[in-house]
Coordinates of C-alpha atoms and ligand atoms in Angstrom, one line a residue:
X254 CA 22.3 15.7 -0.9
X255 CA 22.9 13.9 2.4
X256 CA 20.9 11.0 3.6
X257 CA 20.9 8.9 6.4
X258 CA 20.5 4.8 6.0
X259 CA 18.4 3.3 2.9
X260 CA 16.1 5.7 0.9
X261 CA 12.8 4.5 0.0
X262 CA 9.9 5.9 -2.3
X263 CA 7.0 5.1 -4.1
X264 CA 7.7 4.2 -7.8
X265 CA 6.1 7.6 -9.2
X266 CA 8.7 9.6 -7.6
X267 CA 11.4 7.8 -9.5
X268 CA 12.3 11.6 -11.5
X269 CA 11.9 12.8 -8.2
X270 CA 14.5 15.0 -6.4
X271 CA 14.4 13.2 -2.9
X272 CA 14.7 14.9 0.6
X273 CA 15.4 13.5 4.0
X274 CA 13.0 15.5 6.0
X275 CA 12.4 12.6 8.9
X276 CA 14.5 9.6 9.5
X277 CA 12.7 6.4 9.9
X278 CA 8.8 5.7 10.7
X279 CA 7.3 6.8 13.7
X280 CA 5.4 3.3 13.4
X281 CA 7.8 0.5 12.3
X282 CA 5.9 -2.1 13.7
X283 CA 4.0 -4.0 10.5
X284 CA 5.2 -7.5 9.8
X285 CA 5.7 -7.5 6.6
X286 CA 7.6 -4.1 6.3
X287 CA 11.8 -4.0 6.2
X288 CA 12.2 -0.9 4.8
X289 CA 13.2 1.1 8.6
X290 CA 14.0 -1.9 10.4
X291 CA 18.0 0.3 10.5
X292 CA 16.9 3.5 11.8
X293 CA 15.1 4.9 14.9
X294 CA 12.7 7.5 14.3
X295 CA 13.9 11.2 14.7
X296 CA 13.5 14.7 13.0
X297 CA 15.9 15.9 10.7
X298 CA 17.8 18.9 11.5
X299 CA 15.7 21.7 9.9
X300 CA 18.7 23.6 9.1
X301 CA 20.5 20.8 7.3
X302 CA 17.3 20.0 5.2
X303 CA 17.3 23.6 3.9
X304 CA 20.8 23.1 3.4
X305 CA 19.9 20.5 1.1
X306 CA 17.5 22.7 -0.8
X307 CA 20.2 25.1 -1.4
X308 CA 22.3 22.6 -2.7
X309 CA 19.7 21.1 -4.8
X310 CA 18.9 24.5 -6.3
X311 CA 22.6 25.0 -6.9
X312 CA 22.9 22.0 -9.2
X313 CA 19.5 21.1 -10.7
X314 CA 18.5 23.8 -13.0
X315 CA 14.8 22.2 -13.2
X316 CA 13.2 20.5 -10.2
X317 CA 9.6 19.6 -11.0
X318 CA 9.0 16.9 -8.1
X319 CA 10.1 16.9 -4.3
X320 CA 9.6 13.8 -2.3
X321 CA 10.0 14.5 1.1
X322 CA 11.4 11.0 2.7
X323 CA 11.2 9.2 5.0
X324 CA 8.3 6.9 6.1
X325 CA 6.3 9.0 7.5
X326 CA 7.2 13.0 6.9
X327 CA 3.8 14.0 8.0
X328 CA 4.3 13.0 11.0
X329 CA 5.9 16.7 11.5
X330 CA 4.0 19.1 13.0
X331 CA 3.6 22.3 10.6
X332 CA 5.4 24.6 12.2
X333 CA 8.5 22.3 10.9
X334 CA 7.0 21.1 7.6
X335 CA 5.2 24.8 6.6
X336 CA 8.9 26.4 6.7
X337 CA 10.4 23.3 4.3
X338 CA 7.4 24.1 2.1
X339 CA 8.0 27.9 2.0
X340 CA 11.9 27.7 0.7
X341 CA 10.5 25.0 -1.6
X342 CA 8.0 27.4 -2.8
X343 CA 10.2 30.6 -2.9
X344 CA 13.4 28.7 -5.2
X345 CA 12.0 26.1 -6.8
X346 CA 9.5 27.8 -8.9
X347 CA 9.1 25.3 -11.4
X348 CA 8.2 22.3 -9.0
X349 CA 4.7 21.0 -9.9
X350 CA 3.9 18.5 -7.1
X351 CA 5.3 17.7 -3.3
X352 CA 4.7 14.8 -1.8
X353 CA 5.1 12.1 1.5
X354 CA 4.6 9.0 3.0
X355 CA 1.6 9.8 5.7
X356 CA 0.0 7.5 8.1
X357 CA -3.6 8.5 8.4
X358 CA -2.9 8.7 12.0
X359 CA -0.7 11.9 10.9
X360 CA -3.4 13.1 8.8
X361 CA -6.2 12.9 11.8
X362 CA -3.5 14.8 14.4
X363 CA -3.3 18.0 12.0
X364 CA -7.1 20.3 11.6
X365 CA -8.5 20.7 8.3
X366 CA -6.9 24.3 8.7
X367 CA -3.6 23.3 9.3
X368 CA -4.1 20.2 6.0
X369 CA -5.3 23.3 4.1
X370 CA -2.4 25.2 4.7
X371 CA 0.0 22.6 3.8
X372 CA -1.6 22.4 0.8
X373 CA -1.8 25.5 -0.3
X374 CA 1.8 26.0 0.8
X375 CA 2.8 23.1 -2.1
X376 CA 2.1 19.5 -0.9
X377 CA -0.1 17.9 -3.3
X378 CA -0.4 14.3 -2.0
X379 CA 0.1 11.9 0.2
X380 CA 1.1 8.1 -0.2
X381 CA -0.7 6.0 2.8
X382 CA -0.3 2.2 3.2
X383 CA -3.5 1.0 4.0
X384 CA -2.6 -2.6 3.1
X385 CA -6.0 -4.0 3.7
X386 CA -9.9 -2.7 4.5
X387 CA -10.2 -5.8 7.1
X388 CA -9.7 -5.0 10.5
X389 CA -8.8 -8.7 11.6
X390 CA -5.5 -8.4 9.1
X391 CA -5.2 -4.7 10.2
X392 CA -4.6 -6.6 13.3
X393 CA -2.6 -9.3 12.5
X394 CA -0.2 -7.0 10.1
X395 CA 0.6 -5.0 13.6
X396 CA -0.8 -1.7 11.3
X397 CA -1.4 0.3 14.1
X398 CA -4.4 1.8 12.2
X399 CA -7.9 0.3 12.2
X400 CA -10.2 0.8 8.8
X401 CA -12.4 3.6 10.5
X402 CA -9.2 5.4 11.1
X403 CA -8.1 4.5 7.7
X404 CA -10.9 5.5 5.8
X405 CA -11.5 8.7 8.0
X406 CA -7.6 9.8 7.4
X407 CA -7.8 9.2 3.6
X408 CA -11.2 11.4 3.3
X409 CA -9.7 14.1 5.7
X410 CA -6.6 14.6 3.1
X411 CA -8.7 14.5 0.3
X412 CA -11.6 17.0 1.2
X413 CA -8.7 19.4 2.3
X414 CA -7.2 19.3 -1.2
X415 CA -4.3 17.1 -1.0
X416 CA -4.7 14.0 -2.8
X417 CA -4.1 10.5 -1.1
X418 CA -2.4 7.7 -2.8
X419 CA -3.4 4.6 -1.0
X420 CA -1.6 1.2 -1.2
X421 CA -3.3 -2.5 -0.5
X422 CA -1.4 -5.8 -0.6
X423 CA -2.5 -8.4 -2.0
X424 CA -2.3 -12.3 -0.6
X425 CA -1.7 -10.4 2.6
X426 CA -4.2 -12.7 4.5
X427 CA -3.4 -15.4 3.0
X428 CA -5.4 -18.7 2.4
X429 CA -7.5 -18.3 5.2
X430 CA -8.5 -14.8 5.2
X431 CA -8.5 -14.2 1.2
X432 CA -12.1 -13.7 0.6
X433 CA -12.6 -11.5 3.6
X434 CA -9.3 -9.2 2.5
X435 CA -10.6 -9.1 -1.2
X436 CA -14.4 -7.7 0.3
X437 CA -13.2 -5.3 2.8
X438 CA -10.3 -4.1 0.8
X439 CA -13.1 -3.3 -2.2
X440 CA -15.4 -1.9 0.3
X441 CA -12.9 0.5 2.0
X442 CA -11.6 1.9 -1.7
X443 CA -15.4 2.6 -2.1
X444 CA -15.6 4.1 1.3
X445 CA -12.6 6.6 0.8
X446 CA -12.7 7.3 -2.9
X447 CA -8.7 8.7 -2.9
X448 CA -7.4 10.0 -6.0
X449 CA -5.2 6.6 -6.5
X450 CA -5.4 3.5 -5.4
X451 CA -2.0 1.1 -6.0
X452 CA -2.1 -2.5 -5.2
X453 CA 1.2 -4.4 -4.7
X454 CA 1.4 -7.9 -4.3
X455 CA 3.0 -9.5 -0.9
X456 CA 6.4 -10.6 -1.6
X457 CA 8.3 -11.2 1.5
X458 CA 11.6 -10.8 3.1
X459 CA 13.2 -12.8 5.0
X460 CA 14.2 -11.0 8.0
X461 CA 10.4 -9.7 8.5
X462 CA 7.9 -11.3 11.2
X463 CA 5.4 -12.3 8.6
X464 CA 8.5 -14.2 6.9
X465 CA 8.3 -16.5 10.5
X466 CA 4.8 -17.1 10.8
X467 CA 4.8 -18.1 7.1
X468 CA 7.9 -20.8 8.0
X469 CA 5.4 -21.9 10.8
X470 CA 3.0 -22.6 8.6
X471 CA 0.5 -20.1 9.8
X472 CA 0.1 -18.1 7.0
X473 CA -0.1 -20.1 3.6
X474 CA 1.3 -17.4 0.6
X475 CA -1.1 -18.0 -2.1
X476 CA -0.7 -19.2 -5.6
X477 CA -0.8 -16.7 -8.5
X478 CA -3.8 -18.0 -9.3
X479 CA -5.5 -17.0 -5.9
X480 CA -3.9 -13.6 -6.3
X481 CA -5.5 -12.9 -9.4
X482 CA -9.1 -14.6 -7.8
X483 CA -8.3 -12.1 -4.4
X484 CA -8.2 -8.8 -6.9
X485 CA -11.4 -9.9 -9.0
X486 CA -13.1 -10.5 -6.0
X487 CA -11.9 -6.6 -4.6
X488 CA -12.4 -5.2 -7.7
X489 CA -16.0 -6.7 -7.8
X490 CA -16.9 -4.9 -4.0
X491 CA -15.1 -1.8 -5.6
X492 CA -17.6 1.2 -5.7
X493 CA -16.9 4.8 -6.4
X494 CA -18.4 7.7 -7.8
X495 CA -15.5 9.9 -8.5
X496 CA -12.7 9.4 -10.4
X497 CA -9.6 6.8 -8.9
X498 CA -6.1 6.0 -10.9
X499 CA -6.2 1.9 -9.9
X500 CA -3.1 1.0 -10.7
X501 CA -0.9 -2.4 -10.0
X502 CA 1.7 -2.5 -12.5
X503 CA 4.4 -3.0 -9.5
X504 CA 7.0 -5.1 -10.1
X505 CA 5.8 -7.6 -7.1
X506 CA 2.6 -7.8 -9.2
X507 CA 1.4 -11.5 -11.3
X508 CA -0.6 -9.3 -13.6
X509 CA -0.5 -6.0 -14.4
X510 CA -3.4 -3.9 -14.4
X511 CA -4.0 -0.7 -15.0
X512 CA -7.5 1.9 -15.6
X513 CA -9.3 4.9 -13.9
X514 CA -12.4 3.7 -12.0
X515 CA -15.7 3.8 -12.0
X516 CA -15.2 3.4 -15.9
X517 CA -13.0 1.3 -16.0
X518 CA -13.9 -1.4 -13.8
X519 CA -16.0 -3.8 -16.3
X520 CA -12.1 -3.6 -18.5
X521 CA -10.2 -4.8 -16.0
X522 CA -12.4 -7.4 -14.1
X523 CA -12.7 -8.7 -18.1
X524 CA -9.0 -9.0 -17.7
X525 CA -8.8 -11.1 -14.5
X526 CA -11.3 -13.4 -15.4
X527 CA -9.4 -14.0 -18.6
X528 CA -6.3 -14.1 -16.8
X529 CA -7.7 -16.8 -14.8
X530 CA -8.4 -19.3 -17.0
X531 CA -5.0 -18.6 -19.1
X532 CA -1.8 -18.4 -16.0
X533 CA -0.1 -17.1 -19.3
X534 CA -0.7 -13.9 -18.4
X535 CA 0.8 -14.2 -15.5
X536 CA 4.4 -12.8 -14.4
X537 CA 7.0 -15.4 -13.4
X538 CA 7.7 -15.7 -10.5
X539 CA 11.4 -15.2 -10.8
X540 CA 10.7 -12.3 -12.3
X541 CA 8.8 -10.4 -9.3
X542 CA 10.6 -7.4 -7.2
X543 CA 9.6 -5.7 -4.4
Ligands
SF4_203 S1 3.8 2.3 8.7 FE1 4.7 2.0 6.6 S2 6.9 2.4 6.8 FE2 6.1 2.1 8.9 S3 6.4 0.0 9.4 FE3 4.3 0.2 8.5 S4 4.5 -0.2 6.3 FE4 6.6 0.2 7.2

């Protein structure tokens, strides 16, 4: 397999065979993000990437799981995605799931026929960083994306049968902006209702912009303790009524949680208030990854 510059993908792909179908995100703009900062979007060759297949199918005898790297694959239009789909489709047999990176902006450009056809061509699901449900840190993260556009992208996938995986950050507002994060991030889960919600906890590198304005003192990280306040609070706004994998066992995370809501919810906001009172439960922090 050939790949240009780092590789990155969610932690459920880890089994997963990995193909460069983009290069880069079309976005690359939020502060906290360093994962593309080395490349400048383009398109793949298509030839090369069915190259890749070929070679794949050569050496793996069982493939059950594509990723299709890198930060944003659907931003391909389908006449370029539908034909990767098809040869994965037609030799790899066995594969249960494909999936992406997707900004919901790249959801919203495609109809509901063209999603449907993706879909029933072999992508399963989407993985889109929402971050937060507030449009103020929407704004000040440099998303690119408001929470109408959010919400509206997320619902789009998953009424055309492809599942959305949907990331939010937590402590990503900081001190000042904690409690309005925590509400609006609960409120917009409740508004989308995606198949899986994963929440990572902001860890920061130091080459980022968010890295600067923390050195300036303008955004204050907050304490594990707050973290753990900023979830119970989310979870507490969190309404759905269908079923959502909530999940943040991340490495970056002080506590890991994990439970499908609506049931589930009472469990784990038992969990946070205990782990509030006892910072036992809480990851080291020299022991947090992003
Ligand atoms: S859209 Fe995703 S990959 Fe692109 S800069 Fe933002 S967080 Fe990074």
């Amino acid at each position: 397999m050939r790949y240009e510059g780092s590789i990155f993908r969610p932690p459920s792909e880890a089994y997963s065979l990995l193909v460069q179908v983009t290069v880069g995100c079309t976005h690359n703009k939020c502060t906290f993000c360093s994962m593309y900062k080395d490349k400048k979007f383009h398109l793949r060759d298509p030839k090369e990437v069915l190259e890749d297949l070929q070679w794949a199918r050569a050496h793996y005898r069982r493939v059950e799981r594509i990723f299709l790297c890198d930060g944003d694959a659907l931003a391909l239009k389908n006449d370029k995605l539908m034909p990767i789909l098809e040869h994965i489709r037609d030799n790899f047999p066995e594969c249960e799931r494909v999936t992406a990176y997707a900004r919901a902006s790249d959801v919203l450009r495609k109809s509901n026929e063209e999603l449907r056809q993706l879909r029933e061509t072999g992508l399963t699901m989407v993985y889109i960083g929402a971050e937060s449900g507030s449009d103020e840190v929407l704004k000040a993260i440099n998303k690119g994306e408001t929470r109408a556009q959010l919400i509206e992208g997320v619902r789009k996938a998953e009424d055309c049968g492809i599942k959305a995986s949907v990331t939010f950050i937590s402590g990503l507002a900081g001190k000042a902006g904690w409690k309005d994060h925590a509400v609006q991030t609960g409120t917009m889960i409740s508004e989308m209702e995606p198949s899986y919600v994963g929440l990572l906890t902001l860890l920061v590198d130091p080459s980022v912009p968010i890295a600067e304005e923390i050195r300036q003192g303008r955004l204050q990280l907050l304490s594990p303790e707050e973290v753990v306040a900023e979830t119970l609070l989310m979870l507490e706004n969190t309404s759905v009524s269908r079923p959502c994998v909530f999940r943040s066992n991340h490495a970056s995370n002080y506590l890991s949680l994990a439970g499908t809501l609506p049931q589930d919810r009472e469990r784990l906001i038992a969990i946070l208030r205990e782990a509030m009172e006892d910072s036992g439960m809480l990851k080291d922090e020299r022991f947090r990854a992003l």
